[in-house]
Tab-separated table of C-alpha atoms and ligand atoms in Angstrom:
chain	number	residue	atom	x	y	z
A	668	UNK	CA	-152.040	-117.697	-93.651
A	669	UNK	CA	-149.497	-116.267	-96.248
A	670	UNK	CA	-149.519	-118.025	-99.521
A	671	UNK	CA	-145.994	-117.517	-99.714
A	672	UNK	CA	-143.521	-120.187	-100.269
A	673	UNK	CA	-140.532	-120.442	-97.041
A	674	UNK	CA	-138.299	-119.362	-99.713
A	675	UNK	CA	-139.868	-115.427	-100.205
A	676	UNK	CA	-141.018	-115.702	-96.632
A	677	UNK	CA	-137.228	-116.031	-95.709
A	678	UNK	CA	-136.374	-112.669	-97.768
A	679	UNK	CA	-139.181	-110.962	-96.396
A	680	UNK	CA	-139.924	-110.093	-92.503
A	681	UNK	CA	-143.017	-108.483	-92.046
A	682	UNK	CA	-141.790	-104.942	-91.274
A	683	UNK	CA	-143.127	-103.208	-88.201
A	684	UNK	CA	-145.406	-99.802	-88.884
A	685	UNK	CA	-142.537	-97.300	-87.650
A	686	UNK	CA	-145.988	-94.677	-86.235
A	687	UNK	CA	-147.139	-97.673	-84.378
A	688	UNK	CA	-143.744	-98.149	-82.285
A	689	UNK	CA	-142.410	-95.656	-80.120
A	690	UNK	CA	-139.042	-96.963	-79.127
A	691	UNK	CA	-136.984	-94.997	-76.886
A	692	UNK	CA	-133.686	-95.179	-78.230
A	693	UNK	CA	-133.401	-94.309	-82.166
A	694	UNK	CA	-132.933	-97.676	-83.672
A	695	UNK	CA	-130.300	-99.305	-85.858
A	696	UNK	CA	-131.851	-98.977	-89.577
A	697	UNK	CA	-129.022	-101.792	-90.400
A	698	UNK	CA	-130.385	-101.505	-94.313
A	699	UNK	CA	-128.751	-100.617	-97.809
A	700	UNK	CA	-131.557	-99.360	-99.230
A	701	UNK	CA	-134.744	-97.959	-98.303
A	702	UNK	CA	-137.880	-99.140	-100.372
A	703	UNK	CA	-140.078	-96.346	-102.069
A	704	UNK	CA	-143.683	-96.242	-102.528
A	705	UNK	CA	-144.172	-94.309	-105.505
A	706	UNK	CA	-141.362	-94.485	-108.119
A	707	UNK	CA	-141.378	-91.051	-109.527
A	708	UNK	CA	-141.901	-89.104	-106.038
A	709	UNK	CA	-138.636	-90.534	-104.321
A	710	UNK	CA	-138.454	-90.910	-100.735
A	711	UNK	CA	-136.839	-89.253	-97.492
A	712	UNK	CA	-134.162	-92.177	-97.358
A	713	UNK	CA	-133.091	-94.092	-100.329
A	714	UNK	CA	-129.285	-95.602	-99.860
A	715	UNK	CA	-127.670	-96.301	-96.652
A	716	UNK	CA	-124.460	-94.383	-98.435
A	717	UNK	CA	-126.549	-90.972	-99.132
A	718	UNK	CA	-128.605	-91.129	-95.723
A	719	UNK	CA	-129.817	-93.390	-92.881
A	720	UNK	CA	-131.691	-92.653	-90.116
A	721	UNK	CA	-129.858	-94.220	-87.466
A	722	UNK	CA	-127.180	-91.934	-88.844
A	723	UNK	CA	-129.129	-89.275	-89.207
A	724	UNK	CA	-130.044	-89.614	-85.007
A	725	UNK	CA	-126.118	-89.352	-84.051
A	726	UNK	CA	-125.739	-86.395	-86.119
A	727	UNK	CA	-128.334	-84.703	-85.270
A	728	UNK	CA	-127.331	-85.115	-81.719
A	729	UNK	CA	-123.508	-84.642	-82.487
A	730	UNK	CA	-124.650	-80.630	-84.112
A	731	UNK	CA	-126.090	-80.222	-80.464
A	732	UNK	CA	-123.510	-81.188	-78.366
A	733	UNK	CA	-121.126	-78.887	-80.609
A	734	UNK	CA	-123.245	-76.291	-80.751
A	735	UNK	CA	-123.701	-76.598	-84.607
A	736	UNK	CA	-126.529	-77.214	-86.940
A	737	UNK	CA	-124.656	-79.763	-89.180
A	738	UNK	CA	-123.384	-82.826	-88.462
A	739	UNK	CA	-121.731	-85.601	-90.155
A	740	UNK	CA	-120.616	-89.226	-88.587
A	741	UNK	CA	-117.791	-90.706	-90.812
A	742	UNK	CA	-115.968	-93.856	-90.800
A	743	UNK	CA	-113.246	-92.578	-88.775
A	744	UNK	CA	-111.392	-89.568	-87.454
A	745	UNK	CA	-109.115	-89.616	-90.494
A	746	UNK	CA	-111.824	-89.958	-92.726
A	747	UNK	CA	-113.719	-86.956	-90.894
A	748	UNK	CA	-109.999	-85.080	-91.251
A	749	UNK	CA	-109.774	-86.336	-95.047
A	750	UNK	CA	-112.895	-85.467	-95.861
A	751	UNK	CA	-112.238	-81.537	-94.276
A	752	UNK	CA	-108.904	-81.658	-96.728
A	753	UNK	CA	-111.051	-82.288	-99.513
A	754	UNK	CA	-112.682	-78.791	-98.970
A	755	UNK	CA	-108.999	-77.124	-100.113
A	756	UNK	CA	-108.741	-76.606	-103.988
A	757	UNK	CA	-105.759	-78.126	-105.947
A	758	UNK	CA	-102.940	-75.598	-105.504
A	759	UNK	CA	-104.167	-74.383	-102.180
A	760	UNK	CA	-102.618	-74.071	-99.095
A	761	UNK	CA	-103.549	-75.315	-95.585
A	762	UNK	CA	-101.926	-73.773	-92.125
A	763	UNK	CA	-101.425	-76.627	-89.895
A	764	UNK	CA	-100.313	-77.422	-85.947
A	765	UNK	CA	-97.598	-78.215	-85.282
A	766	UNK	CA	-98.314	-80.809	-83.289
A	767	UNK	CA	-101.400	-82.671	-84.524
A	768	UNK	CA	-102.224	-86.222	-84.545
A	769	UNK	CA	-99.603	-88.304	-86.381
A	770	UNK	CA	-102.010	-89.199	-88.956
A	771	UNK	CA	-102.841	-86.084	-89.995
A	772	UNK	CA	-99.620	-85.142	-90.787
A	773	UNK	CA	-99.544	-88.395	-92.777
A	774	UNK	CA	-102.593	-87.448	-94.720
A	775	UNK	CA	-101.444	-83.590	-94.968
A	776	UNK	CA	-97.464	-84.908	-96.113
A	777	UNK	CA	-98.015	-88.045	-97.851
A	778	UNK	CA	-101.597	-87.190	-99.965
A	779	UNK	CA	-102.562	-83.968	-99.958
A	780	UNK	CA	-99.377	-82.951	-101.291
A	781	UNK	CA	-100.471	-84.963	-104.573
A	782	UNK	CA	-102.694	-82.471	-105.595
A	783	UNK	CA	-100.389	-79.737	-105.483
A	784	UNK	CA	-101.407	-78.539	-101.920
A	785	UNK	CA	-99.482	-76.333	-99.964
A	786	UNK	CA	-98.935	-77.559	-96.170
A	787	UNK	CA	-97.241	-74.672	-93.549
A	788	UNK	CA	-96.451	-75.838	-90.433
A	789	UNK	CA	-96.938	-73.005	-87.481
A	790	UNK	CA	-96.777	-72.854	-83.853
A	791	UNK	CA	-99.895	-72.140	-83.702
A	792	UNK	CA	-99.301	-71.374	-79.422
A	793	UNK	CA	-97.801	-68.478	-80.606
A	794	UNK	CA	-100.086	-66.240	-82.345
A	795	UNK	CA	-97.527	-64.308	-84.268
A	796	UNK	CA	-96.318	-66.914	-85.601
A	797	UNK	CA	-99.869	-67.387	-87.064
A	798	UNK	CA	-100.032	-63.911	-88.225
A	799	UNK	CA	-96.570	-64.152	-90.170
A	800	UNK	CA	-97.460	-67.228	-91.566
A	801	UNK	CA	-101.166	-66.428	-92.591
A	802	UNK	CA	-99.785	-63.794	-94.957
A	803	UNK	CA	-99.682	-66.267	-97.825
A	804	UNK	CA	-103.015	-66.730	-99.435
A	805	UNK	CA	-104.647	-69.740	-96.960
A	806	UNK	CA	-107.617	-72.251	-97.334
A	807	UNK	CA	-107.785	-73.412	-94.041
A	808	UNK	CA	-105.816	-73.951	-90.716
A	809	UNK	CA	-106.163	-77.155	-89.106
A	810	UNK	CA	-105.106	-77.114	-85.013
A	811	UNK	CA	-105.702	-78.889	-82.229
A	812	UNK	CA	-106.060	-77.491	-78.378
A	813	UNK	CA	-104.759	-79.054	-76.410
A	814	UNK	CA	-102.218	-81.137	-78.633
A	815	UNK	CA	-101.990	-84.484	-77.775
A	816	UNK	CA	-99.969	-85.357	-76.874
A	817	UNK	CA	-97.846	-82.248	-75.147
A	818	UNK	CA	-100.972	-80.452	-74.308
A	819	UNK	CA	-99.753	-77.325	-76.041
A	820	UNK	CA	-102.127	-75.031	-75.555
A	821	UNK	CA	-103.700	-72.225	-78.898
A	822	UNK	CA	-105.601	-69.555	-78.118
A	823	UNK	CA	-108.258	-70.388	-80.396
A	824	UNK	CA	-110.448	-67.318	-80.362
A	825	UNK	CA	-107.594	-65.393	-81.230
A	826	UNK	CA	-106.746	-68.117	-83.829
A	827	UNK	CA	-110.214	-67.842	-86.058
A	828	UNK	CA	-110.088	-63.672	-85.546
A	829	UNK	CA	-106.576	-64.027	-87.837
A	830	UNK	CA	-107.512	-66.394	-89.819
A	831	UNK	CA	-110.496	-64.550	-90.864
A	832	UNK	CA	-109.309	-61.573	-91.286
A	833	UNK	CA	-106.864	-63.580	-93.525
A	834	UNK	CA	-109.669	-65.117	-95.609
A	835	UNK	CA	-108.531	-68.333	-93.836
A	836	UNK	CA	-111.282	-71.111	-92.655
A	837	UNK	CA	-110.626	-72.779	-89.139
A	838	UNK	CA	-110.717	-76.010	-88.122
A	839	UNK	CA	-110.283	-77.509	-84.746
A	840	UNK	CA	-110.094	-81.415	-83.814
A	841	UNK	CA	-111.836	-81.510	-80.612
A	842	UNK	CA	-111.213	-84.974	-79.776
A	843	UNK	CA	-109.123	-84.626	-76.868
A	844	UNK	CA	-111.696	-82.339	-75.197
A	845	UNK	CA	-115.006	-83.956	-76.214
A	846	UNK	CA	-117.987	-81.087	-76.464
A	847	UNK	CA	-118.290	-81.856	-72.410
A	848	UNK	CA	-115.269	-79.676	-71.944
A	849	UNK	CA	-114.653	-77.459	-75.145
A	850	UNK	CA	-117.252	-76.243	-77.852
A	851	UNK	CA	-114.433	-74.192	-80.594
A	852	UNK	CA	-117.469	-73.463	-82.958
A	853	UNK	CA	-118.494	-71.022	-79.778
A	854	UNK	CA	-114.911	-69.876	-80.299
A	855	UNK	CA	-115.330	-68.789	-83.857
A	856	UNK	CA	-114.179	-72.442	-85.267
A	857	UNK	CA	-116.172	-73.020	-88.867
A	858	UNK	CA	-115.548	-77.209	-88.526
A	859	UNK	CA	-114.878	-79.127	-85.503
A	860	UNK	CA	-113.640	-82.708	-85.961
A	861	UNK	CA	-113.554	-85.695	-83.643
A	862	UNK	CA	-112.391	-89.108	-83.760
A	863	UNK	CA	-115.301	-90.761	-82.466
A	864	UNK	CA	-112.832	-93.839	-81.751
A	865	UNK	CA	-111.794	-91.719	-78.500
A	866	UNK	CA	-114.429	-90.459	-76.064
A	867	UNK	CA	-117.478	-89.961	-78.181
A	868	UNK	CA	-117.541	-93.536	-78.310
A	869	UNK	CA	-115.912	-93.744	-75.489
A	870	UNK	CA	-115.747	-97.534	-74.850
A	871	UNK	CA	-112.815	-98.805	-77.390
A	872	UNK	CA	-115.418	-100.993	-79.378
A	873	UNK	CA	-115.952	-98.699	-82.803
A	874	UNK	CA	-114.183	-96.196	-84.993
A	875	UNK	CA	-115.529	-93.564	-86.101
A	876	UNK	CA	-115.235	-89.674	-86.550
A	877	UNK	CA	-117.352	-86.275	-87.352
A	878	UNK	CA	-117.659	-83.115	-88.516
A	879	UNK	CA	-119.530	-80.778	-87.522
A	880	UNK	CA	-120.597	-77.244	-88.470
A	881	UNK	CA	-123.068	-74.555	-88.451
A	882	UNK	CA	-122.331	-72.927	-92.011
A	883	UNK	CA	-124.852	-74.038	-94.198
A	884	UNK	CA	-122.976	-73.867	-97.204
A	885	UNK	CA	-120.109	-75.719	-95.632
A	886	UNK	CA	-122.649	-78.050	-94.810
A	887	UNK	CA	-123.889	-78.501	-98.519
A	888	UNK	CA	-119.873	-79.102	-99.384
A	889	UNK	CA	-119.587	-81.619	-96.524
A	890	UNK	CA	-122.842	-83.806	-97.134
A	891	UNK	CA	-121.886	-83.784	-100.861
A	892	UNK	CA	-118.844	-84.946	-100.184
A	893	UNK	CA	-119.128	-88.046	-98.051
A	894	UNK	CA	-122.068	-89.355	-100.408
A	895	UNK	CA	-119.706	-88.682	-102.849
A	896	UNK	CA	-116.599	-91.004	-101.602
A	897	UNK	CA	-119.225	-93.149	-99.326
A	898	UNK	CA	-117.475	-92.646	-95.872
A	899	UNK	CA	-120.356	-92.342	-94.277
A	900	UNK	CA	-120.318	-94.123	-91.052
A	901	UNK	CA	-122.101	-97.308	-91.017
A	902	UNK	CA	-125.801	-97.705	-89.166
A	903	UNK	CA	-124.389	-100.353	-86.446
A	904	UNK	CA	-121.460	-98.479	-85.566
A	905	UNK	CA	-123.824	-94.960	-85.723
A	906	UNK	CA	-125.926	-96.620	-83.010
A	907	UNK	CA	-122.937	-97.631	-80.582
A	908	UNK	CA	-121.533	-94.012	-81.007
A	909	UNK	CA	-124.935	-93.170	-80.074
A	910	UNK	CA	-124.894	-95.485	-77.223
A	911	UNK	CA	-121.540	-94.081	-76.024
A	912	UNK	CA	-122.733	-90.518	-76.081
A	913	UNK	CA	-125.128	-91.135	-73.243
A	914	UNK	CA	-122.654	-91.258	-70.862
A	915	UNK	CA	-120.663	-88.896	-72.316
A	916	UNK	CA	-120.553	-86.262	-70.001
A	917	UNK	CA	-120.472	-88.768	-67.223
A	918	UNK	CA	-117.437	-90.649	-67.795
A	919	UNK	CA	-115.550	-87.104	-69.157
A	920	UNK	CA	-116.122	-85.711	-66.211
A	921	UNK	CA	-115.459	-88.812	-63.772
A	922	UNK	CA	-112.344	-89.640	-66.143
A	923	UNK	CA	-111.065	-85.617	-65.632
A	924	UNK	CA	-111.295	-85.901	-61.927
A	925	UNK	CA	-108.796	-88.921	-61.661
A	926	UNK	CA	-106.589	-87.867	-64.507
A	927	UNK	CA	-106.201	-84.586	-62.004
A	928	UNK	CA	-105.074	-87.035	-59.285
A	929	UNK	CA	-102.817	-89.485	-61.603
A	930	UNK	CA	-100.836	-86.355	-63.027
A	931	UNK	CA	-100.289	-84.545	-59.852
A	932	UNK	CA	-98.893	-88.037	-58.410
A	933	UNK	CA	-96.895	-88.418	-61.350
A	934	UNK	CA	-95.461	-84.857	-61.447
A	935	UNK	CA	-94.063	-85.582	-57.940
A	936	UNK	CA	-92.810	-88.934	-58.757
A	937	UNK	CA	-88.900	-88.954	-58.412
A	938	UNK	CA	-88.614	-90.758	-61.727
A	939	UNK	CA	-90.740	-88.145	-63.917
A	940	UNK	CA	-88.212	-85.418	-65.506
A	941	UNK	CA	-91.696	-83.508	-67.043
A	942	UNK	CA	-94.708	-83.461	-66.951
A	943	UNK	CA	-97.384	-82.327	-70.040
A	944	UNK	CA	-101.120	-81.820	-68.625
A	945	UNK	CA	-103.498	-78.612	-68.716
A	946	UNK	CA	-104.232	-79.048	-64.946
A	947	UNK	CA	-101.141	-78.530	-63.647
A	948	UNK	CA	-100.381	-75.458	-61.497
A	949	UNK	CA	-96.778	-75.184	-63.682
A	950	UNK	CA	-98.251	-75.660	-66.938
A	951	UNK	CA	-97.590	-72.398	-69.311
A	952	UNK	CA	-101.203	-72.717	-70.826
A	953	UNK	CA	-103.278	-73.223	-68.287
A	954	UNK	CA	-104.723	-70.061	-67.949
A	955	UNK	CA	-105.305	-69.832	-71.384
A	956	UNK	CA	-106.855	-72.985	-71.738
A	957	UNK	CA	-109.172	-72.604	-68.663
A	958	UNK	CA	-110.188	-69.411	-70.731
A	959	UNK	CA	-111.551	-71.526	-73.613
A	960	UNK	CA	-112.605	-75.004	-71.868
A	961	UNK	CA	-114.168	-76.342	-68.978
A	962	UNK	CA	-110.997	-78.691	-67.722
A	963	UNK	CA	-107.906	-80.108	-69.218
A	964	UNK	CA	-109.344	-83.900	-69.864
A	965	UNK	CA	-108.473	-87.417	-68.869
A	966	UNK	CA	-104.857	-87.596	-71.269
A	967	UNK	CA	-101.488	-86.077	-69.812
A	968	UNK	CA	-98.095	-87.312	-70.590
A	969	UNK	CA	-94.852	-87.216	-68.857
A	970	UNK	CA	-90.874	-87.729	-69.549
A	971	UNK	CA	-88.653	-90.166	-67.531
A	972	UNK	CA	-85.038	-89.313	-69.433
A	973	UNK	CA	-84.758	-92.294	-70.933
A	974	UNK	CA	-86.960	-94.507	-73.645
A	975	UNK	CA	-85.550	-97.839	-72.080
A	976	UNK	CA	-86.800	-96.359	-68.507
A	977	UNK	CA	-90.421	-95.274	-70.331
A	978	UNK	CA	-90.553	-98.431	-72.488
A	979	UNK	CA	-89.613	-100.997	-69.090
A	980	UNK	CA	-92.207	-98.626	-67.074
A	981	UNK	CA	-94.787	-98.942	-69.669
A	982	UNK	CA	-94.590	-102.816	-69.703
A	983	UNK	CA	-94.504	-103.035	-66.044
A	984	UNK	CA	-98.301	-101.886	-65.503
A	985	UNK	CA	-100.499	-104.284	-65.434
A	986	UNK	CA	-104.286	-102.990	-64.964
A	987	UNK	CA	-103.121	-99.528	-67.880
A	988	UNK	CA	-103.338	-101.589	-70.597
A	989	UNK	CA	-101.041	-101.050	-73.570
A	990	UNK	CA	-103.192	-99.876	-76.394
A	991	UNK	CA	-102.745	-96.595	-78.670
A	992	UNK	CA	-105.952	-95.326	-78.452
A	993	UNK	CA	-107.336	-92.984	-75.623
A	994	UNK	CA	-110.582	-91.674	-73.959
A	995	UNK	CA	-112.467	-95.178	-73.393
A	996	UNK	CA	-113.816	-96.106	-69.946
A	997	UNK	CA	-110.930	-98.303	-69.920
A	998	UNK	CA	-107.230	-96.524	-68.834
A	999	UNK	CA	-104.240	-96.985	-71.292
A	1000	UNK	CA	-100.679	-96.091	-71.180
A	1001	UNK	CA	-98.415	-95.834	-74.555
A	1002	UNK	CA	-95.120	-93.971	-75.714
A	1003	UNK	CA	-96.585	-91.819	-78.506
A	1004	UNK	CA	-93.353	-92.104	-80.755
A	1005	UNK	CA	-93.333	-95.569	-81.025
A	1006	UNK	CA	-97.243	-95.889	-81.398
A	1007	UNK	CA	-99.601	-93.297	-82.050
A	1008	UNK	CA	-96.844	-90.818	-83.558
A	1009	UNK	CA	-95.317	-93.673	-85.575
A	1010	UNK	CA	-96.734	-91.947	-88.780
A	1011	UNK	CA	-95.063	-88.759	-88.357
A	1012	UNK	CA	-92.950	-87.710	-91.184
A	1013	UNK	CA	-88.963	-87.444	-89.705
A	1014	UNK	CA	-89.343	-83.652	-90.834
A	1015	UNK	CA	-92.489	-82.947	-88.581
A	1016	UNK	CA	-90.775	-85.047	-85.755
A	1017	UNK	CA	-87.737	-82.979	-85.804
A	1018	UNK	CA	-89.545	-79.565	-85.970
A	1019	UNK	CA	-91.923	-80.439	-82.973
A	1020	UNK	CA	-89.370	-82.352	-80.704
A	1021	UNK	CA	-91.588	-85.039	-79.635
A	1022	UNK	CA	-89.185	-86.665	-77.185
A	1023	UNK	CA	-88.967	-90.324	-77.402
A	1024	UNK	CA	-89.143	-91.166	-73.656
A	1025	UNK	CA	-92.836	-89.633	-73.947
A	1026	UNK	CA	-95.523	-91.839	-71.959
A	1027	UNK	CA	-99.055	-90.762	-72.417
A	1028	UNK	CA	-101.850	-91.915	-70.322
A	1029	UNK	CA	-104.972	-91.888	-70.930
A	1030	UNK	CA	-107.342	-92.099	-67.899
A	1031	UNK	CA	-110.513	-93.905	-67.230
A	1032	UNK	CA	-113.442	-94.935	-64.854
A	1033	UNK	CA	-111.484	-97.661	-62.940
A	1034	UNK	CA	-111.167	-96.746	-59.072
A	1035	UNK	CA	-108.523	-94.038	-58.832
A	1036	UNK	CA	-106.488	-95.659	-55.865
A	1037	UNK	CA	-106.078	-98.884	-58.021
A	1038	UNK	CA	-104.693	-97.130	-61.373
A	1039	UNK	CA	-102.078	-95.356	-58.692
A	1040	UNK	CA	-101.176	-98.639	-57.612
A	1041	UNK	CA	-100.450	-99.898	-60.822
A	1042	UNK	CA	-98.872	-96.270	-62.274
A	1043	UNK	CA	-96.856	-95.918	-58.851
A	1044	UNK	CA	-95.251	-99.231	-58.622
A	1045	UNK	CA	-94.310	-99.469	-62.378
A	1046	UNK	CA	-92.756	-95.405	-61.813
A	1047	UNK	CA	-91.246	-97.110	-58.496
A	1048	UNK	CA	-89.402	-99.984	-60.821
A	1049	UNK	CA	-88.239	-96.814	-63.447
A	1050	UNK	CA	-86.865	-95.172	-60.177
A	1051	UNK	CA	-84.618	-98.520	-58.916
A	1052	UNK	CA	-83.681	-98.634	-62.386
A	1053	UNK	CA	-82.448	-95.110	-62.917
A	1054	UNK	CA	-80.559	-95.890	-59.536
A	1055	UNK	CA	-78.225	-98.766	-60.869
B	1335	PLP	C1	-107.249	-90.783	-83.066
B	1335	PLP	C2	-107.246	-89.410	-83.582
B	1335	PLP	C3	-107.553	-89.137	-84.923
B	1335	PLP	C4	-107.840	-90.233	-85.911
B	1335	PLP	O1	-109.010	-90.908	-85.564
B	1335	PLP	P1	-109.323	-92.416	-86.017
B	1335	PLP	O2	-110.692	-92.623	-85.494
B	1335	PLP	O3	-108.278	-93.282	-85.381
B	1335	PLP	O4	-109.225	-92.456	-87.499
B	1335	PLP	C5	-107.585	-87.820	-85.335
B	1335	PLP	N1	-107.307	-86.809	-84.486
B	1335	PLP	C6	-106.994	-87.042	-83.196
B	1335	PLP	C7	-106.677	-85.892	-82.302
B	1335	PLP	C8	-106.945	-88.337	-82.704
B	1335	PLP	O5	-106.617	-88.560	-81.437
């Protein structure tokens, strides 16, 4: 029996031997600090902020699935985007998409631009474009293929030949695509970012976002830097990413095949005007795209004429659920301008042209038939109304 009084026996579970157990998923280390045995020779692990193993599983597994040797899990996708930004020097200049997640332009208009930094806007579906525009001195370019949420399509091969040649580093935020369907650092990217909010996670319970590499020093800038401003992701939420990741490929793939479905119903739908997906016959990127990834994803988006039309036809579904965020197992439907786009800077809205009657729906693992119900009747109501 422990001489110890309730009190210290409150503070202090007996720890389990890690050698002796052999569990068989990596578990949640859900500690600050890690204890050392002998003062002056350190230890592996010492601060949750600086390293944890449960974070150091999901990374490890994230550089895999990527195709990288580097990973790092941050608290969110902006966080794994503000961290990237970080990487440019004061006076630099970053090449961006046009059409990017509204919250990086908020991050690339609204902060970067404090420290003096330079931010281009480019087509970058026009190569050209990218060539004119590289001919300033450039840190990095920052694009996403496809965009979300018009599912431009970059020919990101091409991309990271230019931008090399230019001196240029390349970023790509993968999030749309998940590693299941497109691996950029294959394509010559040097990071690849995710929100791991969307379909790493994949289940609409955690935020989170990475980074991921396979240039060592990049790596060394990277790890310094999220020790540095502690957005490392936390051990609990690390081990529900990691959680999510097993089904990964699963749900992408199941998700893909009824987004293929949805958007070829919704293309033909008398009330549609356009319609913004990879897998469509029509679509001017497809080819392209199909050169690069393995499908066009779960996310397409589509134009009725009129935001009171989108807005009514939005409300009207019932089992979609109304939510900004995309790539869970659960299906959504949004109008990006009013939502996820909100952030976007009136100069970036005007040069991209988002149109305001933009719905974007994100598909997920519910029975096909039964999203179509939902999708077709609430399309049905935009058609009556269109009529009157
Ligand atoms: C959601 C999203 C982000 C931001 O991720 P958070 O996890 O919400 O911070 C960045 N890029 C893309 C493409 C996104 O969809």
């Amino acid at each position: 029996m422990s001489r110890r009084s309730l009190d210290t026996l409150a503070v202090h579970p007996p720890m389990i031997p890690s050698p002796a157990a052999s569990p068989v998923v990596p578990p949640l280390y859900q500690t600050a600090a890690f204890a050392t045995e002998a003062v002056l020779e350190g230890a592996d692990y010492d601060y949750t902020r600086s390293g944890n193993p449960t974070r150091d599983a999901l990374q490890a597994q994230l550089a895999a699935l990527e195709g990288g040797t580097h990973a790092f899990a941050v608290a969110s996708g902006m966080a794994a985007v503000g961290t990237l930004l970080r990487l440019v020097p004061a006076g630099g200049r970053v090449l961006a998409g046009l059409d990017l997640y509204g919250g990086s332009h908020r991050l690339l208009h609204r902060v970067l631009d404090r420290y003096g930094v330079e931010v281009a806007l480019v087509d970058t579906t026009d190569l050209a474009r990218v060539e004119a525009a590289l001919a300033a001195p450039t840190d990095w370019v920052l694009v996403e293929s496809p965009t979300n949420p018009l599912a431009e399509i970059t020919d990101l091969h091409g991309l990271c030949g230019l931008a090399h040649g230019a001196g240029a580093r390349v970023a790509v935020d993968n999030s749309l695509m998940s590693p299941v369907l497109q691996r950029p650092l294959a394509l010559g990217a040097d990071v690849v970012l995710h929100s791991a909010t969307k379909f790493l996670g994949g289940h609409g319970d955690v935020i989170g976002g990475a980074l991921i590499t396979r240039d060592p020093a990049l790596a060394e800038a990277l790890a310094f830097l999220v020790n540095a401003e502690g957005t490392g992701l936390a051990p609990f939420d690390c081990w529900l990413v990691s959680r999510g990741l097993k089904t990964l490929a699963l749900r992408v793939r199941a998700q893909q095949a009824a987004a293929r479905v949805l958007a070829e119903r919704v293309a033909a739908h008398p009330a549609v005007e356009r319609t913004f997906y990879a897998g469509l016959a029509e679509h001017p990127g497809r080819a392209l795209h199909l050169s690069q990834a393995d499908g066009p994803g779960a996310v397409f988006a589509f134009t009725t004429g009129s935001l009171a039309r989108s807005a009514a036809l939005v409300d009207a579904t019932a089992l979609l659920h109304t939510a900004v965020s995309f790539g869970g197992v659960a299906s959504g439907i949004g109008l990006p301008c009013r939502m996820s786009h909100a952030s976007l800077p009136p100069a970036v809205c005007e040069q991209r042209a988002l149109p305001p009657d933009l719905v974007r729906v994100s598909v997920g693992i519910e029975a096909v038939e039964e999203l179509w119900e939902d999708l077709s009747r609430a399309l049905d109501g935009a058609q009556l109304r269109r009529a009157v």
